[in-house]
XYZ file of C-alpha atoms in Angstrom:
490
model
C 81.836 106.001 88.541
C 82.664 109.821 90.719
C 79.273 109.904 91.090
C 79.135 106.563 93.087
C 81.946 106.135 95.126
C 80.712 109.835 96.275
C 78.408 108.400 97.313
C 79.650 105.231 98.345
C 82.161 107.284 100.294
C 79.005 109.248 101.777
C 77.231 107.041 102.982
C 80.126 104.169 104.739
C 81.722 107.712 106.783
C 77.261 108.518 108.014
C 78.587 104.167 108.828
C 81.548 104.801 110.463
C 81.319 108.329 112.381
C 76.939 107.717 113.320
C 78.656 104.907 115.363
C 81.973 105.641 116.258
C 79.369 108.870 117.939
C 77.603 107.013 120.373
C 80.408 105.179 120.620
C 82.050 107.791 122.385
C 80.077 109.011 124.083
C 79.571 105.570 125.761
C 82.598 104.495 126.447
C 82.677 108.329 128.089
C 80.097 107.123 130.586
C 81.844 103.964 131.013
C 85.835 105.409 131.828
C 83.932 107.528 134.076
C 82.445 104.736 135.528
C 84.996 102.164 135.561
C 88.271 102.134 137.018
C 91.340 101.977 134.461
C 92.996 98.617 135.234
C 89.511 97.170 134.787
C 90.287 99.042 131.141
C 93.367 97.562 131.108
C 93.100 94.176 132.411
C 89.707 94.200 129.693
C 93.123 95.151 126.878
C 94.827 92.320 127.798
C 92.643 89.455 126.837
C 90.897 91.086 124.048
C 94.670 90.620 122.580
C 94.032 86.626 121.786
C 90.093 87.727 120.500
C 92.418 90.030 117.170
C 94.595 87.293 117.091
C 91.998 84.700 116.416
C 89.995 87.285 114.847
C 91.907 87.774 111.611
C 92.279 84.243 111.318
C 89.606 83.587 111.286
C 89.446 85.646 108.130
C 92.136 84.356 106.678
C 92.512 87.035 103.688
C 89.616 85.722 101.978
C 87.177 88.998 102.203
C 90.112 90.656 100.487
C 90.283 88.385 98.023
C 86.557 87.785 97.282
C 86.666 92.135 96.744
C 89.456 92.331 95.447
C 88.037 89.008 92.079
C 86.781 90.515 88.974
C 83.587 87.976 89.046
C 82.306 85.652 92.808
C 79.329 83.325 92.659
C 77.364 82.123 95.351
C 80.240 79.204 95.408
C 82.773 81.202 96.233
C 81.306 82.400 99.137
C 79.353 79.931 101.244
C 82.977 77.890 99.994
C 84.669 80.921 102.170
C 82.331 80.477 104.858
C 82.135 78.180 105.810
C 86.033 77.190 106.018
C 86.076 80.650 108.178
C 82.952 78.963 110.689
C 85.802 75.750 110.850
C 89.007 77.701 111.420
C 86.499 79.714 114.249
C 86.417 76.223 115.586
C 89.247 75.065 116.076
C 90.623 78.014 117.785
C 87.376 78.594 119.771
C 88.102 74.819 121.571
C 91.974 76.299 121.752
C 91.598 79.255 123.157
C 88.616 77.754 126.060
C 91.434 75.949 126.751
C 94.690 77.945 126.960
C 92.139 80.250 128.990
C 93.813 79.392 132.212
C 96.957 79.167 131.392
C 96.772 82.821 130.105
C 94.920 84.343 133.258
C 97.925 82.618 134.852
C 100.201 84.471 133.216
C 98.908 88.372 133.608
C 98.017 87.006 137.715
C 94.329 87.610 137.213
C 92.414 83.913 136.870
C 89.022 86.127 136.536
C 90.530 87.354 133.044
C 89.929 82.286 131.996
C 86.445 83.468 132.344
C 86.369 87.372 130.448
C 88.178 84.976 128.256
C 86.397 81.965 127.371
C 83.216 84.309 126.484
C 84.288 87.071 124.129
C 85.578 83.587 122.181
C 82.127 82.938 120.811
C 82.499 86.836 119.221
C 84.308 83.306 115.975
C 81.277 82.549 115.813
C 79.551 86.309 115.701
C 82.524 87.250 113.745
C 81.940 84.582 110.223
C 78.832 85.682 109.761
C 79.134 89.541 110.161
C 82.326 89.625 107.836
C 80.200 87.634 104.260
C 77.481 90.079 104.332
C 80.650 92.633 105.000
C 82.143 91.476 101.791
C 78.938 91.570 99.877
C 78.353 95.058 100.244
C 81.861 96.475 99.826
C 81.969 94.690 96.779
C 78.222 96.301 95.726
C 79.601 99.321 97.757
C 76.462 99.318 99.705
C 77.052 101.624 102.519
C 73.886 102.260 103.708
C 72.588 99.174 104.690
C 76.216 99.544 107.134
C 74.379 102.452 107.969
C 71.385 101.221 110.122
C 72.520 97.146 111.177
C 76.547 99.778 113.129
C 74.083 102.186 114.292
C 71.915 100.038 115.991
C 74.080 97.066 116.644
C 76.017 100.594 118.558
C 73.504 102.062 120.926
C 71.995 98.209 122.383
C 75.285 97.338 123.070
C 76.230 100.584 124.616
C 72.635 100.885 126.621
C 73.301 97.072 127.959
C 77.334 98.764 128.446
C 76.337 101.454 130.570
C 73.315 99.486 132.483
C 75.886 96.950 133.715
C 79.094 100.029 134.615
C 76.160 101.237 136.843
C 75.321 98.719 138.731
C 79.179 97.379 139.382
C 79.729 94.741 137.173
C 83.909 96.061 136.377
C 84.469 94.309 133.559
C 81.853 92.209 132.231
C 80.538 95.456 130.974
C 83.100 96.100 128.605
C 82.451 91.415 128.009
C 79.015 91.234 127.811
C 79.599 95.309 125.586
C 81.514 93.864 123.300
C 79.468 90.195 122.576
C 75.426 92.458 122.820
C 77.292 94.085 119.336
C 78.522 91.688 117.554
C 75.182 89.743 117.925
C 72.696 92.175 117.163
C 75.621 93.844 114.164
C 74.996 89.847 112.632
C 70.982 89.756 113.559
C 70.619 93.346 111.755
C 72.905 92.707 108.672
C 70.664 89.086 108.401
C 67.603 90.849 107.508
C 69.437 93.457 105.757
C 71.440 91.098 102.674
C 69.484 89.571 101.384
C 72.308 86.514 101.676
C 72.687 83.165 103.427
C 74.311 80.108 102.889
C 73.808 77.769 100.612
C 75.657 74.191 101.225
C 78.794 74.659 98.481
C 81.588 73.369 98.507
C 84.735 73.822 95.917
C 88.863 73.330 97.300
C 89.566 74.873 93.706
C 87.207 78.539 94.360
C 89.724 77.826 98.482
C 92.415 77.533 96.009
C 92.475 80.454 94.376
C 91.668 82.897 96.556
C 93.784 81.206 98.825
C 97.168 82.125 96.078
C 95.983 85.013 97.205
C 94.830 85.909 100.159
C 97.042 84.236 101.838
C 99.822 86.637 101.983
C 97.025 89.067 103.335
C 96.687 86.873 106.253
C 100.184 86.060 106.657
C 100.419 90.429 106.884
C 97.519 90.737 108.611
C 99.198 88.454 111.434
C 102.408 89.808 111.662
C 101.210 93.083 111.984
C 97.934 92.577 114.575
C 100.841 90.757 117.081
C 103.553 93.163 116.397
C 100.614 95.441 117.479
C 99.547 93.894 120.170
C 103.124 93.347 121.183
C 103.384 96.649 123.036
C 99.813 96.198 125.247
C 101.060 92.677 126.038
C 104.549 93.935 127.397
C 103.245 97.339 129.296
C 100.383 94.500 131.402
C 103.282 92.508 131.792
C 105.683 94.843 132.585
C 104.148 97.249 133.654
C 100.280 97.017 135.833
C 96.430 97.074 133.489
C 96.123 101.259 134.471
C 98.896 102.232 133.143
C 98.058 99.903 129.408
C 94.408 101.376 130.476
C 95.907 105.427 129.652
C 98.591 103.461 126.264
C 94.648 102.184 125.339
C 92.598 105.963 126.090
C 95.883 108.600 123.938
C 94.579 105.836 120.915
C 90.660 105.587 121.464
C 90.432 109.436 121.090
C 93.082 110.153 117.964
C 91.303 106.378 116.245
C 87.924 107.560 117.117
C 88.731 110.225 114.250
C 90.902 108.797 112.222
C 89.028 105.467 110.871
C 85.851 107.507 110.698
C 87.476 109.155 108.073
C 90.123 106.259 107.181
C 87.546 103.370 107.301
C 85.081 105.046 104.176
C 88.308 105.640 102.098
C 89.724 102.374 102.620
C 86.908 100.981 101.548
C 85.598 101.921 98.909
C 88.615 102.587 97.463
C 89.378 98.789 97.497
C 86.080 98.198 94.445
C 87.397 101.583 93.010
C 90.986 101.005 92.223
C 89.895 96.652 91.586
C 87.340 97.505 89.095
C 90.534 100.229 87.417
C 93.559 98.117 88.028
C 94.087 97.978 83.602
C 94.504 101.336 83.747
C 97.690 102.404 85.566
C 97.327 106.268 85.454
C 93.900 106.745 86.106
C 94.847 104.109 88.720
C 97.546 106.513 89.750
C 95.166 109.837 89.952
C 93.041 108.122 92.398
C 95.572 107.639 94.814
C 96.925 110.775 94.650
C 94.066 112.717 94.692
C 92.351 110.241 97.951
C 95.897 110.956 99.886
C 95.748 115.144 98.779
C 92.243 115.209 100.536
C 92.281 112.585 103.437
C 95.555 115.061 104.364
C 94.121 117.799 104.275
C 90.858 117.143 106.536
C 92.997 114.717 109.056
C 95.815 116.568 109.895
C 94.249 119.459 110.790
C 92.748 117.581 113.776
C 95.006 115.549 114.579
C 97.116 118.753 115.748
C 93.829 120.510 116.279
C 93.970 117.090 118.811
C 96.837 117.121 120.434
C 96.531 120.353 120.234
C 93.472 120.205 122.960
C 94.361 116.942 124.902
C 94.949 118.239 128.876
C 91.500 120.563 128.833
C 89.479 117.758 126.643
C 90.745 114.646 128.860
C 90.365 116.939 131.680
C 86.482 118.021 131.269
C 85.598 114.788 129.603
C 86.972 111.132 131.191
C 88.072 113.207 134.580
C 91.342 113.678 136.029
C 92.066 110.658 137.692
C 92.737 110.128 132.748
C 95.042 112.988 132.989
C 97.525 110.354 132.559
C 96.407 109.684 129.271
C 97.555 113.324 127.779
C 101.023 112.307 126.406
C 100.018 109.898 125.190
C 96.919 111.033 122.718
C 99.301 113.736 121.727
C 101.930 110.802 119.844
C 98.922 108.762 118.625
C 97.570 112.078 116.712
C 101.131 112.774 114.935
C 100.677 108.455 114.295
C 97.199 107.939 113.282
C 97.847 110.879 110.907
C 99.941 109.199 109.379
C 97.304 107.022 107.981
C 96.006 108.720 104.648
C 98.647 107.956 103.348
C 99.218 103.557 104.566
C 95.341 103.644 103.198
C 95.443 104.682 99.803
C 98.804 103.074 99.729
C 98.596 99.675 99.961
C 94.722 99.578 98.456
C 96.225 100.618 94.902
C 98.858 97.494 96.149
C 95.604 94.663 96.832
C 93.965 96.558 93.592
C 96.620 94.708 91.046
C 96.446 91.869 92.508
C 100.063 92.026 94.232
C 99.488 90.953 97.757
C 102.833 89.021 97.957
C 103.927 93.290 98.113
C 101.781 93.778 100.896
C 103.366 90.376 102.625
C 106.844 91.644 101.857
C 105.971 95.380 103.816
C 105.095 93.824 106.413
C 106.806 91.475 107.409
C 110.074 95.103 107.234
C 107.817 97.496 108.645
C 107.428 94.853 111.166
C 110.959 93.945 111.405
C 111.743 97.416 112.770
C 109.118 97.846 114.538
C 110.023 94.814 117.040
C 114.357 96.746 116.856
C 112.583 99.912 118.346
C 110.867 97.582 120.682
C 113.672 95.945 121.901
C 115.311 99.446 121.704
C 112.916 101.897 123.759
C 111.427 99.447 125.866
C 114.652 99.805 129.211
C 113.972 104.085 129.008
C 109.786 102.995 129.790
C 106.862 103.942 127.848
C 106.849 106.691 127.025
C 109.910 105.997 124.233
C 107.257 103.197 123.525
C 105.566 105.246 122.453
C 107.850 107.590 120.523
C 109.536 104.455 119.158
C 105.867 103.189 118.202
C 105.497 106.801 116.009
C 109.343 106.688 114.698
C 108.232 103.242 113.316
C 105.398 104.603 111.787
C 106.747 106.836 109.856
C 108.923 104.798 108.155
C 106.448 102.802 107.570
C 105.422 105.323 105.604
C 108.301 105.404 104.214
C 107.297 101.595 103.295
C 104.830 101.114 102.085
C 104.292 104.521 99.252
C 107.906 102.848 97.556
C 106.150 99.368 95.654
C 104.201 102.367 93.897
C 106.427 104.725 92.688
C 106.965 101.277 89.532
C 102.653 100.029 89.714
C 101.712 104.038 89.847
C 104.705 105.900 89.663
C 103.787 108.983 92.103
C 106.908 108.886 93.374
C 107.834 109.155 97.647
C 108.429 112.505 96.678
C 105.605 113.591 94.830
C 103.665 112.224 98.197
C 105.754 114.023 100.122
C 105.035 117.533 98.775
C 101.128 116.553 98.315
C 100.576 116.133 101.889
C 103.026 119.327 102.126
C 100.328 122.028 102.683
C 97.672 121.147 105.026
C 100.474 120.142 107.109
C 102.485 123.558 107.226
C 98.383 125.567 107.863
C 98.055 122.452 110.172
C 101.025 123.387 111.944
C 100.225 127.386 111.986
C 96.400 126.670 112.941
C 97.838 124.477 116.235
C 100.503 127.442 117.500
C 97.399 129.925 117.090
C 94.983 127.744 118.846
C 97.618 126.374 121.459
C 97.896 130.551 122.681
C 94.078 130.281 124.420
C 95.584 127.428 126.506
C 97.043 130.488 128.524
C 93.689 132.571 129.554
C 93.745 129.804 132.023
C 89.822 129.227 131.240
C 87.329 126.541 132.708
C 88.565 122.427 130.790
C 84.954 123.223 128.726
C 85.885 126.892 128.585
C 88.704 126.526 126.757
C 88.381 122.885 124.677
C 85.348 125.490 122.849
C 88.293 128.267 121.731
C 90.096 126.162 121.220
C 88.112 124.296 118.346
C 86.640 127.409 116.684
C 89.513 129.619 116.591
C 90.429 126.348 115.459
C 87.947 125.656 112.459
C 87.940 129.493 111.831
C 92.003 129.314 111.432
C 92.274 126.516 109.055
C 90.339 127.346 106.989
C 90.769 131.409 106.584
C 94.687 129.960 105.656
C 93.308 127.210 103.254
C 91.749 130.557 100.963
C 94.866 132.268 101.902
C 97.175 130.250 100.221
C 93.847 128.995 97.871
C 95.111 125.322 98.640
C 93.490 122.665 95.624
C 92.310 120.105 98.176
C 89.835 123.047 99.957
C 89.115 124.123 96.229
C 87.744 120.302 94.797
C 85.473 119.688 98.002
C 84.217 123.235 97.582
C 83.649 122.566 93.442
C 82.947 118.745 94.629
C 80.472 119.682 97.460
C 78.801 121.946 94.719
C 78.868 120.422 92.279
C 75.988 117.532 95.106
C 74.159 120.483 95.945
C 73.604 121.264 92.603
C 72.808 117.674 90.664
C 70.097 117.757 94.196
C 68.171 120.354 93.327
C 67.903 119.308 89.676
C 66.823 116.065 90.648
C 64.630 117.700 92.805
C 63.002 119.898 90.496
C 62.813 116.946 87.605
C 60.382 115.062 90.901
C 58.487 118.260 91.334
C 57.175 118.829 87.736
C 56.781 115.079 86.452
C 54.246 115.568 89.376
C 52.884 118.022 88.107
C 51.915 116.375 85.154
């Protein structure tokens, strides 16, 4: 089990990080070619695509992963249902697009929304193939498909941006990505929809999935509500700065957190009858992921200004304070993920839904209070609601897994402590008044050396665990090579 989980986690991380690395380079080039206002307008339109995408998934994909026994009837039934929902939503978005564009006083957004809505159909095909990969933990297949799709779509976006297509460069980049991902997965995953449909199977899956659907809708609406308000009350440029501040930490954390999330659900689902084992997996996940993510977020917040100046030029410097706030927000993500995936693996989507309602209510109250004080206070409000959300997500597992909130805080305290020390050391480099390039390079090197040295000095458990696991995997790899060589010689 440990070997399979680690192997799956490695391939998922390679898929996430490889695709994100290419996407990151593409986004830097596009940011240099496009104006912040063009980015902001695209973000406004994509809010509606995100909400529609959650409805299309309907919570059935997670239900398919969580269900112990699944067959072709389940997959085909969910496929046709999702395709019907996508068609219905496409019609709604097509005819409401002019009204949405008028709301933001930009008629061009109508055609942008209509074209982007096509991705709803492409997402239906991708989601089922992705579900099969997750169930079987065959993340090596995702590695190839994601990398190819990101690379091709990135080239398309850059060429169009260079030729002054503006917002349409971002639109066609996203369309190309979804199309290429669907094509590659079509040949990679040997699944095709069959003429099978069962209302009984849909009803069974829906009993679990509807709560996740509502939870997902609540989450995506509450998350994008701030973007919607910023775009309407301020201007698209401010929204683009806010969004760019989110992009950098999101890219780093989603690589690690997304890999953990994809592997954790099928792993925990297979252990759902063994609560002590589930607790052990969740605890190890929180401790290890915090050890990795905390220093990254602290370090990124410290080097934010020279990094933005170096990569995106001075026109994007208003992004810096947003980036620093989002670093604190995303540092909590591993805690959210580990606790929520345990709840899903136990089939308690009712608890999942209650948590989303509670978190959204708190988020909206904080948003209403902070909106009158401006965008920066609103961003700090998001951070505060994120801290409360981490506590809310941890609370059910006090009873479900006997994993107390105090124990979780004690598990994340050591890496947080040495990360803050590392951040203070790294910040002193800024006083040398070097060029942005030299400042960033020296800060990163000093940060890595300082953090590893402190981890060894204080003998952090997660550091020793990762080191021993890496050595174990290397020994197994050498042993496998020796066996293969021995057989060839015979």
